Coordinates of C-alpha atoms in Angstrom, one line a residue:
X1 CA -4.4 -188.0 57.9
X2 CA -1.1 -186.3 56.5
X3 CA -1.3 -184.1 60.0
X4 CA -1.6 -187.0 61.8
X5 CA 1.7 -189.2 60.6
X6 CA 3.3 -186.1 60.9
X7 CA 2.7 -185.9 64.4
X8 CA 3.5 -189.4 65.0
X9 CA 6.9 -188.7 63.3
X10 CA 7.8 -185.9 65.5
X11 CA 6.5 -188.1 69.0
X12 CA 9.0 -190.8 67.5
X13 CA 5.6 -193.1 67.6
X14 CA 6.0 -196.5 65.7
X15 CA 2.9 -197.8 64.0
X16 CA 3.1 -201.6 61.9
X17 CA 0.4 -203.9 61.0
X18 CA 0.8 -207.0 62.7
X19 CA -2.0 -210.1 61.9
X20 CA -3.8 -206.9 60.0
X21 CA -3.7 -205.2 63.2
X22 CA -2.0 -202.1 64.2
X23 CA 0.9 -201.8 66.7
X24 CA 1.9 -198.9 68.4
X25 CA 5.0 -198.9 70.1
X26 CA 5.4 -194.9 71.8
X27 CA 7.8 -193.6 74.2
X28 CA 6.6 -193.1 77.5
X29 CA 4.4 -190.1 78.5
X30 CA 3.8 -189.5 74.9
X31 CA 0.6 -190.8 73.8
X32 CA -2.4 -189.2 74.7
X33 CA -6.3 -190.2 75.1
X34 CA -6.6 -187.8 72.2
X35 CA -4.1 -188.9 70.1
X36 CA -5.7 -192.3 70.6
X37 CA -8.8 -191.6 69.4
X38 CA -7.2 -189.5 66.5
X39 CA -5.4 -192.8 66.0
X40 CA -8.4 -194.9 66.2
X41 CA -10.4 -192.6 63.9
X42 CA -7.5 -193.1 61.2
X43 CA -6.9 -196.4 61.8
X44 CA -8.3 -197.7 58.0
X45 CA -6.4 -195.0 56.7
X46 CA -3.3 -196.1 58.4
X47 CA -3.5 -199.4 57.8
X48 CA -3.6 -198.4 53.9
X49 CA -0.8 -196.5 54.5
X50 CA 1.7 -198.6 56.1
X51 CA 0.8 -201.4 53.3
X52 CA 1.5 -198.9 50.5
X53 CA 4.7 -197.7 52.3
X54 CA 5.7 -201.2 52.5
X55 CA 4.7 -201.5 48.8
X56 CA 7.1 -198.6 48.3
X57 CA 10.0 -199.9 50.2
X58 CA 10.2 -202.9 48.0
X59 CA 10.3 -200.8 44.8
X60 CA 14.1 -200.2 43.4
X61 CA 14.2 -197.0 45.5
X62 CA 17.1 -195.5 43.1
X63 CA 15.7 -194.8 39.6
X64 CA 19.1 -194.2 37.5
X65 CA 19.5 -191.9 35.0
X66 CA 19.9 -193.3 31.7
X67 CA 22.5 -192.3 29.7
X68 CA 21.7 -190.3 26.5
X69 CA 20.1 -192.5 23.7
X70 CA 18.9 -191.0 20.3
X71 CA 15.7 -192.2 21.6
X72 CA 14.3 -194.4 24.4
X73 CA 11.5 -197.3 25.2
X74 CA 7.6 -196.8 26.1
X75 CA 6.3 -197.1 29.5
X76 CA 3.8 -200.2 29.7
X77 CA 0.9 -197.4 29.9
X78 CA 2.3 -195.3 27.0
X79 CA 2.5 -198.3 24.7
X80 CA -1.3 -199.3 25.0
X81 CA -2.2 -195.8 24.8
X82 CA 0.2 -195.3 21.9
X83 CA -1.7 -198.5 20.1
X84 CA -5.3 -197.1 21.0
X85 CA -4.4 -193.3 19.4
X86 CA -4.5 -195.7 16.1
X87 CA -8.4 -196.3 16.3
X88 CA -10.2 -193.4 15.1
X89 CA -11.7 -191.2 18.0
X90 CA -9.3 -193.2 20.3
X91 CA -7.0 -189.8 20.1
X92 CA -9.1 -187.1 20.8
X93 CA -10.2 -189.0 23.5
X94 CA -7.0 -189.3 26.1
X95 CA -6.8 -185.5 25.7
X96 CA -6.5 -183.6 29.0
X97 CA -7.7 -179.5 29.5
X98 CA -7.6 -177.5 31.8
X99 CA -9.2 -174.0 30.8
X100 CA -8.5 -171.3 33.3
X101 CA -10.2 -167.6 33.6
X102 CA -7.6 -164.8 34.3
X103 CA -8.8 -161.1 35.6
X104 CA -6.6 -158.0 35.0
X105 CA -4.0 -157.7 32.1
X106 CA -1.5 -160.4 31.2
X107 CA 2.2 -159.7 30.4
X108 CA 2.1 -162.4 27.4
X109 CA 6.1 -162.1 27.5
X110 CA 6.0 -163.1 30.8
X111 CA 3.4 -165.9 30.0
X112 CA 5.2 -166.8 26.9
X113 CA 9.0 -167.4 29.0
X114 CA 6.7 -169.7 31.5
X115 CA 6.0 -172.0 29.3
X116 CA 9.3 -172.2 27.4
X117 CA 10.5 -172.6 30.5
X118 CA 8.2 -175.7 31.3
X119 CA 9.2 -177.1 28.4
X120 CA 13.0 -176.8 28.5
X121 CA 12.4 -178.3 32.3
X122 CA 9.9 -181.3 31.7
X123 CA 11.3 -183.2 29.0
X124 CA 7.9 -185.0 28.5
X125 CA 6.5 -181.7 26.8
X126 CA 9.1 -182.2 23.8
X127 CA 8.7 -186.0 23.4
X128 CA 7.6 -187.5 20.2
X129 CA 6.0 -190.9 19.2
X130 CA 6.6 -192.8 16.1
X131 CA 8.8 -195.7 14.7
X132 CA 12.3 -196.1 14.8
X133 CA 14.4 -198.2 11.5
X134 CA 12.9 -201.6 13.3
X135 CA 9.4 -200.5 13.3
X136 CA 9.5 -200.2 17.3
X137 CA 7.8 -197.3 18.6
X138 CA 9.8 -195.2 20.7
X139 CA 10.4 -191.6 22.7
X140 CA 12.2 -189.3 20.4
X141 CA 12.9 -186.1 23.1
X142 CA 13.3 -182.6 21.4
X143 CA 15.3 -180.3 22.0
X144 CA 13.8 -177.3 23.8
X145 CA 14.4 -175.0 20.9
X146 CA 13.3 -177.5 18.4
X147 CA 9.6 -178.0 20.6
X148 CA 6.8 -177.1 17.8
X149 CA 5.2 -175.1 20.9
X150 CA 3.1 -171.8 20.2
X151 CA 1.1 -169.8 22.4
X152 CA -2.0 -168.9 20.5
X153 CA -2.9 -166.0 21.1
X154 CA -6.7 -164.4 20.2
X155 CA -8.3 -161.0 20.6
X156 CA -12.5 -161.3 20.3
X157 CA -13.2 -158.1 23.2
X158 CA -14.4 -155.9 20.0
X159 CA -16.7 -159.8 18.8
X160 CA -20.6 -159.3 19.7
X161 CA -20.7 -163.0 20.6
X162 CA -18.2 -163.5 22.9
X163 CA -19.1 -166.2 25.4
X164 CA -20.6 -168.5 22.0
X165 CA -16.7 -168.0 20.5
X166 CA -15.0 -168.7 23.4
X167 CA -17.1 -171.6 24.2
X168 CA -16.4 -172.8 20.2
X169 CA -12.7 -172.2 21.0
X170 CA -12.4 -174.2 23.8
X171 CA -14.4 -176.8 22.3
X172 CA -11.8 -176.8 19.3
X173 CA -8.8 -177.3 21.4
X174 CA -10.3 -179.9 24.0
X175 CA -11.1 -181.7 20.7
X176 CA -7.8 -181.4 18.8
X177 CA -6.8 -184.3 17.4
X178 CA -2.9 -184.8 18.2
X179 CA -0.6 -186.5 15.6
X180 CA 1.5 -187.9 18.2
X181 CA 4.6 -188.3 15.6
X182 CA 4.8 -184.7 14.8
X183 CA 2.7 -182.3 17.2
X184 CA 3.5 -180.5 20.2
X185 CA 1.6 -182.4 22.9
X186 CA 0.9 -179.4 24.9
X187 CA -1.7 -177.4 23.0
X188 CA -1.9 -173.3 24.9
X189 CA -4.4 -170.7 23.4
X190 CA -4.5 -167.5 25.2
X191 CA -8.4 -165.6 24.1
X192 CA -8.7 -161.5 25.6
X193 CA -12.1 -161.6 26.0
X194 CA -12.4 -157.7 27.7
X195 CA -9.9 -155.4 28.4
X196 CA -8.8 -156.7 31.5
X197 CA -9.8 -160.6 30.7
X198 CA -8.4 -163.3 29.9
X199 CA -9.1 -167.3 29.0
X200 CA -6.1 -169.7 28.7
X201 CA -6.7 -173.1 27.8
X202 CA -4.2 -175.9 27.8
X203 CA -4.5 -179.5 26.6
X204 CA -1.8 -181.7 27.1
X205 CA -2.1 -185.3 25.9
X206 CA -2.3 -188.3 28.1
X207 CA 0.4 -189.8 26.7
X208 CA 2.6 -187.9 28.6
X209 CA 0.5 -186.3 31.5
X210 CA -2.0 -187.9 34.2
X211 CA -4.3 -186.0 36.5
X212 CA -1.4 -184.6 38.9
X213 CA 0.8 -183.6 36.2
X214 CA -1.7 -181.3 35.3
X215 CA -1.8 -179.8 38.8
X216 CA 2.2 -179.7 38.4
X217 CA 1.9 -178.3 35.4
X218 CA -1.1 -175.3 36.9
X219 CA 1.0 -174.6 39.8
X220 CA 4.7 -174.7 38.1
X221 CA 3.4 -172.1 35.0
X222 CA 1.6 -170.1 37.3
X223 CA 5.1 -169.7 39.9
X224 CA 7.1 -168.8 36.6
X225 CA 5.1 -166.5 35.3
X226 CA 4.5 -164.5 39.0
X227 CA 8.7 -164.9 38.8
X228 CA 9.0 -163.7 35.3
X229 CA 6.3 -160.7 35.8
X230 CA 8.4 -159.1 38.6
X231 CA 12.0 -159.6 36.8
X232 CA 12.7 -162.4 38.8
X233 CA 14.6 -165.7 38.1
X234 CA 13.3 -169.0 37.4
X235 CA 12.6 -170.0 41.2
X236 CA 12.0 -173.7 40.6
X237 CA 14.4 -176.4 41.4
X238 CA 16.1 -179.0 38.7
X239 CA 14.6 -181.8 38.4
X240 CA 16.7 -185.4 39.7
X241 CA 14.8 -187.3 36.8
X242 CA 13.0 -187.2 33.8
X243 CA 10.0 -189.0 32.4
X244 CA 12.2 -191.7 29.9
X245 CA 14.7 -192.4 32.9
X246 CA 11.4 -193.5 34.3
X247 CA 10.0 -195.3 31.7
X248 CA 13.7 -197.2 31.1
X249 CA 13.6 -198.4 35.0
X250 CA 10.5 -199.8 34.9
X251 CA 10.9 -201.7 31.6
X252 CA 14.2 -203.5 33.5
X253 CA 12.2 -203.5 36.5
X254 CA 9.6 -205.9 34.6
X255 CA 12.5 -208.7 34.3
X256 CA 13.6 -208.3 38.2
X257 CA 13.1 -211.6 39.5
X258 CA 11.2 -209.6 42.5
X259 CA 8.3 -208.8 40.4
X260 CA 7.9 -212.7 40.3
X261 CA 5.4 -212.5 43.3
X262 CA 3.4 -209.5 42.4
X263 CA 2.8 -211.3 38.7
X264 CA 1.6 -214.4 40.6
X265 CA -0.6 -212.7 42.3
X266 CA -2.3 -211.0 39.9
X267 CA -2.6 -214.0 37.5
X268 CA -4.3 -215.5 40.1
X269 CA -6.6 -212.7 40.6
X270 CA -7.8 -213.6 36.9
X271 CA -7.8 -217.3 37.0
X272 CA -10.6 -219.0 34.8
X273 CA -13.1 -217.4 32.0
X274 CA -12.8 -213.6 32.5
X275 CA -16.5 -212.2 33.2
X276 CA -17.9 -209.3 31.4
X277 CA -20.6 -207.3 32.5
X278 CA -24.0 -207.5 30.9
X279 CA -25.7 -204.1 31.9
X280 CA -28.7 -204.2 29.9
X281 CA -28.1 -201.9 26.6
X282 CA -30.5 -199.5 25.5
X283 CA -28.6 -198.8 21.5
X284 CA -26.8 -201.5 20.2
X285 CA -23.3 -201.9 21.2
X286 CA -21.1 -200.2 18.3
X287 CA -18.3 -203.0 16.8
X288 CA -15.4 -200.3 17.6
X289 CA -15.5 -198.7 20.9
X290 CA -16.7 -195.1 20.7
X291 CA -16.1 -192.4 23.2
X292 CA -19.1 -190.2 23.1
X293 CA -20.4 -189.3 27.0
X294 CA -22.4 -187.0 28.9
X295 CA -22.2 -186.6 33.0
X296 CA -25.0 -186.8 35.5
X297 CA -24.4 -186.2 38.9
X298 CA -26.5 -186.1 42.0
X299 CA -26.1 -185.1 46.1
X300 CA -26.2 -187.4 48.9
X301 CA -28.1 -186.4 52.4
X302 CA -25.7 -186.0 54.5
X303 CA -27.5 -188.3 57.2
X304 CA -27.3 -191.1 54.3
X305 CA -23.6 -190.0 53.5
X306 CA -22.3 -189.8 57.4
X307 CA -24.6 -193.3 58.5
X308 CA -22.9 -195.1 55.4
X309 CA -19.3 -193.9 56.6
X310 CA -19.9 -195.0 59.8
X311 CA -21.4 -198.5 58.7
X312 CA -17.7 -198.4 56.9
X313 CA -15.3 -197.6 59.7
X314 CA -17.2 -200.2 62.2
X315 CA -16.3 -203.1 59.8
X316 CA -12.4 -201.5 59.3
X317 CA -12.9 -200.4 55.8
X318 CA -12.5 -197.6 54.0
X319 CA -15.2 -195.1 52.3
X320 CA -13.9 -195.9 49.4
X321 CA -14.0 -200.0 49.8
X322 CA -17.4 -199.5 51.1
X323 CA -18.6 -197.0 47.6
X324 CA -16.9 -199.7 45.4
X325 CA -18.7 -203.1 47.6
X326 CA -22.3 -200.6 47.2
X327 CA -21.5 -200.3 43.0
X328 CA -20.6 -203.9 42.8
X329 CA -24.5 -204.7 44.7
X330 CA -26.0 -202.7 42.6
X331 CA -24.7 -204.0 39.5
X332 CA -25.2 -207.5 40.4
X333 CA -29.0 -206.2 41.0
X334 CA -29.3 -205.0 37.5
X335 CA -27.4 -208.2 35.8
X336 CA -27.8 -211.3 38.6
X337 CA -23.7 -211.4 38.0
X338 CA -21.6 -212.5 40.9
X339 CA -18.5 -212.3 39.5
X340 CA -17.4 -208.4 39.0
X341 CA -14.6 -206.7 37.3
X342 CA -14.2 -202.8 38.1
X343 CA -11.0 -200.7 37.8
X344 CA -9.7 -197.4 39.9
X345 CA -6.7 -195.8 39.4
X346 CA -3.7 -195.1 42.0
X347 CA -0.9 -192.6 41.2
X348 CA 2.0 -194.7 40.7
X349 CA 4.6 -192.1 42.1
X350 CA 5.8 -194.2 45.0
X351 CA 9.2 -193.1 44.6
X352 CA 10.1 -189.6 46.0
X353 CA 11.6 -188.1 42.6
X354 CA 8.8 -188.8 40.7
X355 CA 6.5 -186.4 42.5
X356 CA 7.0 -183.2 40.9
X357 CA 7.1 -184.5 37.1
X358 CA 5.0 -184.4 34.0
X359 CA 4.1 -187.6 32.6
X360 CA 1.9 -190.5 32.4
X361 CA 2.3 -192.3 35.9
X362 CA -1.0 -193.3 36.8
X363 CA -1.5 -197.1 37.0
X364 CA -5.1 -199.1 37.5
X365 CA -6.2 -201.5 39.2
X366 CA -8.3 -204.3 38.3
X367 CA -10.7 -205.3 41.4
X368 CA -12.4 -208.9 40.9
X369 CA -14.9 -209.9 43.4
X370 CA -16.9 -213.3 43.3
X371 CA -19.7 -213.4 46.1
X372 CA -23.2 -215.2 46.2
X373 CA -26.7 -213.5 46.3
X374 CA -27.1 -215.0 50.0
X375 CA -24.2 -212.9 50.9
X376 CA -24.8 -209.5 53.2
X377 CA -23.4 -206.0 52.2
X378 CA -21.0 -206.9 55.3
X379 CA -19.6 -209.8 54.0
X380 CA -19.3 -208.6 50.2
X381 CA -17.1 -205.2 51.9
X382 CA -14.8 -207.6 53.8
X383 CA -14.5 -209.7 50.5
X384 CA -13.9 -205.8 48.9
X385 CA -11.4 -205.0 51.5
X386 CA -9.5 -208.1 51.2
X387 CA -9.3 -207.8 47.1
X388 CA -8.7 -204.1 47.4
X389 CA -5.2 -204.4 49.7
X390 CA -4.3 -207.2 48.1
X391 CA -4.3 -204.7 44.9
X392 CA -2.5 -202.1 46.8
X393 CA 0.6 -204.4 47.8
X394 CA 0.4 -205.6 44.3
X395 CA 0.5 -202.4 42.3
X396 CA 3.5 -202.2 41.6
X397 CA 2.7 -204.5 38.5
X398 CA 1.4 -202.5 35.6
X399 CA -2.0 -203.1 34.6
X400 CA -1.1 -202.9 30.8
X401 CA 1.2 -205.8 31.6
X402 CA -1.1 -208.1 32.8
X403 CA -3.5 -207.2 30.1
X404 CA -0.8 -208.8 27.6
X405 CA -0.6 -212.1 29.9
X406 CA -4.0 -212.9 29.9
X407 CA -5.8 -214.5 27.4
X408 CA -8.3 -212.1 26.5
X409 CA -10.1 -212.1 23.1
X410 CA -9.8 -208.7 21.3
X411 CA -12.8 -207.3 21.2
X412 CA -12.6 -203.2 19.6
X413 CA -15.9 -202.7 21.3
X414 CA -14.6 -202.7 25.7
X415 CA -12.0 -202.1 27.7
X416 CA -9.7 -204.8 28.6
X417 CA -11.1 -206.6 32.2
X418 CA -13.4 -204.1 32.4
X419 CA -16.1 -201.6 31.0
X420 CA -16.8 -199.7 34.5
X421 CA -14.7 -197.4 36.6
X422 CA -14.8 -196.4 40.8
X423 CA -13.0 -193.3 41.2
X424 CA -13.0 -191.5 45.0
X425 CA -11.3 -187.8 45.3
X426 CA -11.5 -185.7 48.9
X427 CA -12.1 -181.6 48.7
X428 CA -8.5 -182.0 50.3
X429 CA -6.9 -183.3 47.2
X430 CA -9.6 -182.1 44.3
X431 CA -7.9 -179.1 42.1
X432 CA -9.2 -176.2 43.8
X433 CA -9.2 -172.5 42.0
X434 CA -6.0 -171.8 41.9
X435 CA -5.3 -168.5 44.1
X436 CA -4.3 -164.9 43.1
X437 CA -0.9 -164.7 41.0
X438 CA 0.8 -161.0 41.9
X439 CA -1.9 -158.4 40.3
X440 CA -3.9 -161.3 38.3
X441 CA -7.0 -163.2 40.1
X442 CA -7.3 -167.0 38.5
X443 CA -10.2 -168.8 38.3
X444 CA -10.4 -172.4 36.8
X445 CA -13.2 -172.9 34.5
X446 CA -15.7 -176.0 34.2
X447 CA -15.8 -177.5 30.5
X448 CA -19.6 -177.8 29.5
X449 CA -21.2 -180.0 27.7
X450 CA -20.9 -183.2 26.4
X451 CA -17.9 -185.2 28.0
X452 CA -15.6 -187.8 26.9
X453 CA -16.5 -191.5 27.8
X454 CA -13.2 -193.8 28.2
X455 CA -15.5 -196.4 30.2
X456 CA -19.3 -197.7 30.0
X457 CA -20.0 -196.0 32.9
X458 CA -17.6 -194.0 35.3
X459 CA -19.0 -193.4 39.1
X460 CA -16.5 -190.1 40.4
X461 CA -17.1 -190.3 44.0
X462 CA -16.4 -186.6 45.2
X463 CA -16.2 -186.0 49.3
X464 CA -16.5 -182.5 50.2
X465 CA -16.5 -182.2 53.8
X466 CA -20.0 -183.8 55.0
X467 CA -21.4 -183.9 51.5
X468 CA -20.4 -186.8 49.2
X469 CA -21.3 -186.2 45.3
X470 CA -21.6 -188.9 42.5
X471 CA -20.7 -187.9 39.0
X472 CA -21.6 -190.5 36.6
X473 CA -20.1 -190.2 33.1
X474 CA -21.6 -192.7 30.1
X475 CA -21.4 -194.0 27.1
X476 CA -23.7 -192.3 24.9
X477 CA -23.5 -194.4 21.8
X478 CA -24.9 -197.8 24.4
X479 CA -27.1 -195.8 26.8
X480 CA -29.6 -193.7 27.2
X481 CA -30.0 -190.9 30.2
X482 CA -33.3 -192.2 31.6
X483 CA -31.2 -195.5 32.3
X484 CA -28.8 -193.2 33.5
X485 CA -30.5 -191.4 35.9
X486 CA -32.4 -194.4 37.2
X487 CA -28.9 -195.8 38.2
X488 CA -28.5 -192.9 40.2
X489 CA -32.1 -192.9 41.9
X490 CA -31.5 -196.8 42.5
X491 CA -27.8 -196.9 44.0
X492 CA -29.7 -193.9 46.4
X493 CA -31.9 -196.7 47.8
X494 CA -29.1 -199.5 48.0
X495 CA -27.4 -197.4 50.0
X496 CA -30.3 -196.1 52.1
X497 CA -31.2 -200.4 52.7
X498 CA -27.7 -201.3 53.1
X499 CA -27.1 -198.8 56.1
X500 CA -30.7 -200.0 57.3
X501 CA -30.2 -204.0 56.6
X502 CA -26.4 -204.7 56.8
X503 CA -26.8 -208.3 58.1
X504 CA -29.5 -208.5 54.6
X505 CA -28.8 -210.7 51.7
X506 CA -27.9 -208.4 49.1
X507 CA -30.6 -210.7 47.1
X508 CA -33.4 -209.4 49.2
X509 CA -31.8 -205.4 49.1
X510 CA -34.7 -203.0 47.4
X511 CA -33.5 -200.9 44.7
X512 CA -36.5 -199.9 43.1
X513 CA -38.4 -196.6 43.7
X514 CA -41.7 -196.0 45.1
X515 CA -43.2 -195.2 41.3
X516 CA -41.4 -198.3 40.0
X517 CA -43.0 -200.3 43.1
X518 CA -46.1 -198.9 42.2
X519 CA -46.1 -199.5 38.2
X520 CA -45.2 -203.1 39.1
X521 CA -47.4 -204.0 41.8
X522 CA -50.4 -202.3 40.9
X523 CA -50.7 -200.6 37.4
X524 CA -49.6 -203.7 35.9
X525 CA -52.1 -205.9 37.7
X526 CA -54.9 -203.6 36.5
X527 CA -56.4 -205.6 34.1
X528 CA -60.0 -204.7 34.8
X529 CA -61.8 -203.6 31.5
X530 CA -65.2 -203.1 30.5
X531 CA -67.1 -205.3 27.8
X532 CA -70.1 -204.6 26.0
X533 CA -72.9 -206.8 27.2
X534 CA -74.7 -207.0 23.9
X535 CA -72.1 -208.6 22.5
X536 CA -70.2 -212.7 22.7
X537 CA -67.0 -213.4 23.6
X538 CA -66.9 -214.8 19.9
X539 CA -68.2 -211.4 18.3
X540 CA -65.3 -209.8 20.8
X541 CA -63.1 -212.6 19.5
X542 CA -63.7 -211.9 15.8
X543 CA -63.2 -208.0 16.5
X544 CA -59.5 -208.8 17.8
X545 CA -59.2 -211.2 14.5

């Protein structure tokens, strides 16, 4: 896709959407049969595009710098989060890790400036959170050499356990508890584990990362230190803005008259009683949300995978649109709810500057769809296509905003708008191992164990090349993972009748598996039993009594 605008861009091809349409205007001679079909084969993807473009275009493309303050506002996102790292586990819970193996001896010095470095460049790893003399939380922004950083640094290669330590070590700093007033919100402990081995884990707080600061973060440390190791400079460029110049623009950018529209829009979206979802619970619901998860995860066949995809490009939607219209079936299988909230993030780094920073940027969008049972899968994806771009021209509202404009009832237990969340990722853009640094080989290291639940239920769609993954992470304090893994098993067979059945009232789609159709078709039905023919029915009767 990225390929394929940038070959547009050098042909000086023109590509709009016109009555949701594209038009290609091309100079003559240029355009090919095969850029045509490459074209054609992209064209869901370029209509999302030019709509986010668009979306971009109308943003205040020139974030000022704000002049120097003894400290400076929240972002919309920062402030909820700030407000839910007051509930207890609601702190642990938004931390972010990234644990990374590291082959052949480490020059800790060089290690060491990296991070200082970091630091001193990304103001958002020396920000505080706490009160100022009005009782308004605020960014208070450190000076570099007044950042309560430490490298950590352990030695267990002479320990008899190693892998149990390390695995308690890790587990200790993905579960730190940050005190977001005092503590350095990026967490490093460096653990030799052999002569020539290494573990490095970092955990930076949400409050002032998302997922792609932490690949800035991977990749920046990782170019200092390969810099610093051979004598070198620090090769990376300043930076035009920092994370509170952000934060400063968008809280004046919430009273531009422009944002009018997108506010509208989104009110709209949640006109009436807000539903919530009723997924049948298996432990009662605790009165404060809790955060405790664990992750299933299971393989599509890659026939299912590549017949579904193409059941989604022949109606001009996205893999993603058609995933999210498939979760939304399934759910209204288990619940008989036609009215369905779910949430999936976008980045929220339209403008150009904001690409290469640490902080919390990430927005999310609330998807509502109403539909009937009578309805086919086709028609519930074009209602899903036309909710889902109306989000994406609308994002630039915050979500946290719109949760303050809505009367919602506080309830400790959910999520505002909703308790379940659609992420997809491609191969192309998941954080890969991150290659050799000069002498040292890196390898990034999967966290075992239990995980951290922000949602009811989270569905992390993962396209690798013709496979397509699903990771489900739950709640385990309101389910159990037989329920679990029957959601898997059963979205499997949605799928499989949807790509069968298209034209199919979702009402009539089979979910259930061949041992489910059995129990409740036969086994249940067999009431045969045997009696004793000596004996009356009032002798049986008085038995039972």
């Amino acid at each position: 896709m990225e390929e394929l605008i940038k070959i547009l861009h050098n042909f000086n091809i023109k590509i709009d959407l016109v009555d949701e349409k594209l038009d290609i205007q091309a100079p003559k001679g240029v355009m090919t049969e095969d850029l045509l079909n490459e074209i054609k084969l992209y064209k869901n993807e370029l209509i999302e595009f030019i709509i986010l473009h668009k979306t971009k275009k109308e943003k205040h493309l020139f974030i000022p710098k704000v002049a120097e303050q003894f400290s400076y506002v929240l972002s919309s996102s920062q402030r909820r989060l700030w407000l839910l790292s007051q509930f207890e586990g609601g702190n642990a819970a938004y931390n972010m890790a990234s644990v990374f193996e590291l082959k052949a001896n480490v020059i800790v010095s060089a290690l060491q400036k990296a991070f200082q470095s970091l630091i001193e460049r990304h103001e958002s790893l020396r920000t505080l959170f706490k009160e100022d003399v009005t009782g308004e939380v605020r960014q208070f922004i450190l000076k570099p050499e007044e950042s309560n950083f430490q490298l950590q640094l352990e030695d267990i290669s002479k320990e008899e356990n190693i892998v149990e330590i390390t695995r308690g070590m890790i587990q200790e700093e993905t579960n730190y508890s940050f005190d977001l007033s005092t503590d350095s919100l990026l967490r490093v402990r460096l653990v030799k584990t052999s002569e020539d081995t290494h573990v490095l884990v970092c955990v930076m707080h949400h409050i002032i990362s998302d997922g792609q600061s932490t690949e800035i973060m991977t990749n920046e440390l990782f170019a200092l230190y390969d810099s610093f190791a051979k004598g070198n400079e620090n090769p990376l460029p300043v930076l035009a803005l920092q994370y509170k110049d952000y934060a400063t623009w968008q809280q004046g950018f919430l009273k531009n008259v422009n944002l009018a529209r997108h506010k509208s829009y989104w009110l709209q979206q949640f006109e009436g009683e807000i539903p919530i979802l009723n997924l049948p619970n298996y432990q009662t619901r605790p009165a404060i949300k809790t955060y405790n998860g664990r992750s299933v995860n299971t393989v599509f066949s890659e026939s299912l995978f590549k017949d579904f995809d193409h059941l989604c490009q022949s109606e001009g939607s996205t893999l993603f649109m058609g995933l999210l219209a498939a979760v939304k079936v399934l759910l209204y299988r288990y619940t008989n709810q036609n009215d369905i909230v779910i949430g999936s993030p976008t980045a929220g780094r339209e403008h150009t500057d904001l690409q290469n920073q640490i902080g919390f940027y990430v927005n999310t969008l609330a998807l509502r769809t109403q539909f009937k049972g009578k309805d086919s899968f086709k028609e519930i994806l074009t209602n899903v296509k036309k909710v889902t771009l109306g989000a994406y021209e609308h994002q630039v509202y915050p979500f946290d905003e719109l949760v303050l404009q809505l009367p919602i009832k506080l309830d400790r237990s959910r999520n505002p708008l909703f308790d379940v969340m659609v992420t997809l990722q491609s191969i192309d853009n998941f954080k890969k191992n991150v290659p050799k640094i000069g002498d040292i080989e890196v390898r990034e290291l999967q966290l075992e164990g239990e995980a951290v639940s922000k949602f009811d239920m989270d569905f992390a769609f993962l396209k690798k090349g013709d496979d397509l993954e699903l990771i489900l992470t739950y709640n385990t304090d309101i389910y159990s993972e037989e329920f679990v893994k029957r959601i898997l098993d059963h979205f499997k067979i949605v799928l499989l009748d949807i790509v069968t059945n298209p034209n199919l009232a979702i009402d009539s789609l089979s979910y259930l598996t061949q041992a489910e159709k059995q129990q409740l078709l036969v086994d249940f039905n067999d009431t045969k039993v045997d009696y004793p023919k000596d004996k009356t029915i009032i002798d049986l009767f008085e038995e039972q009594v």
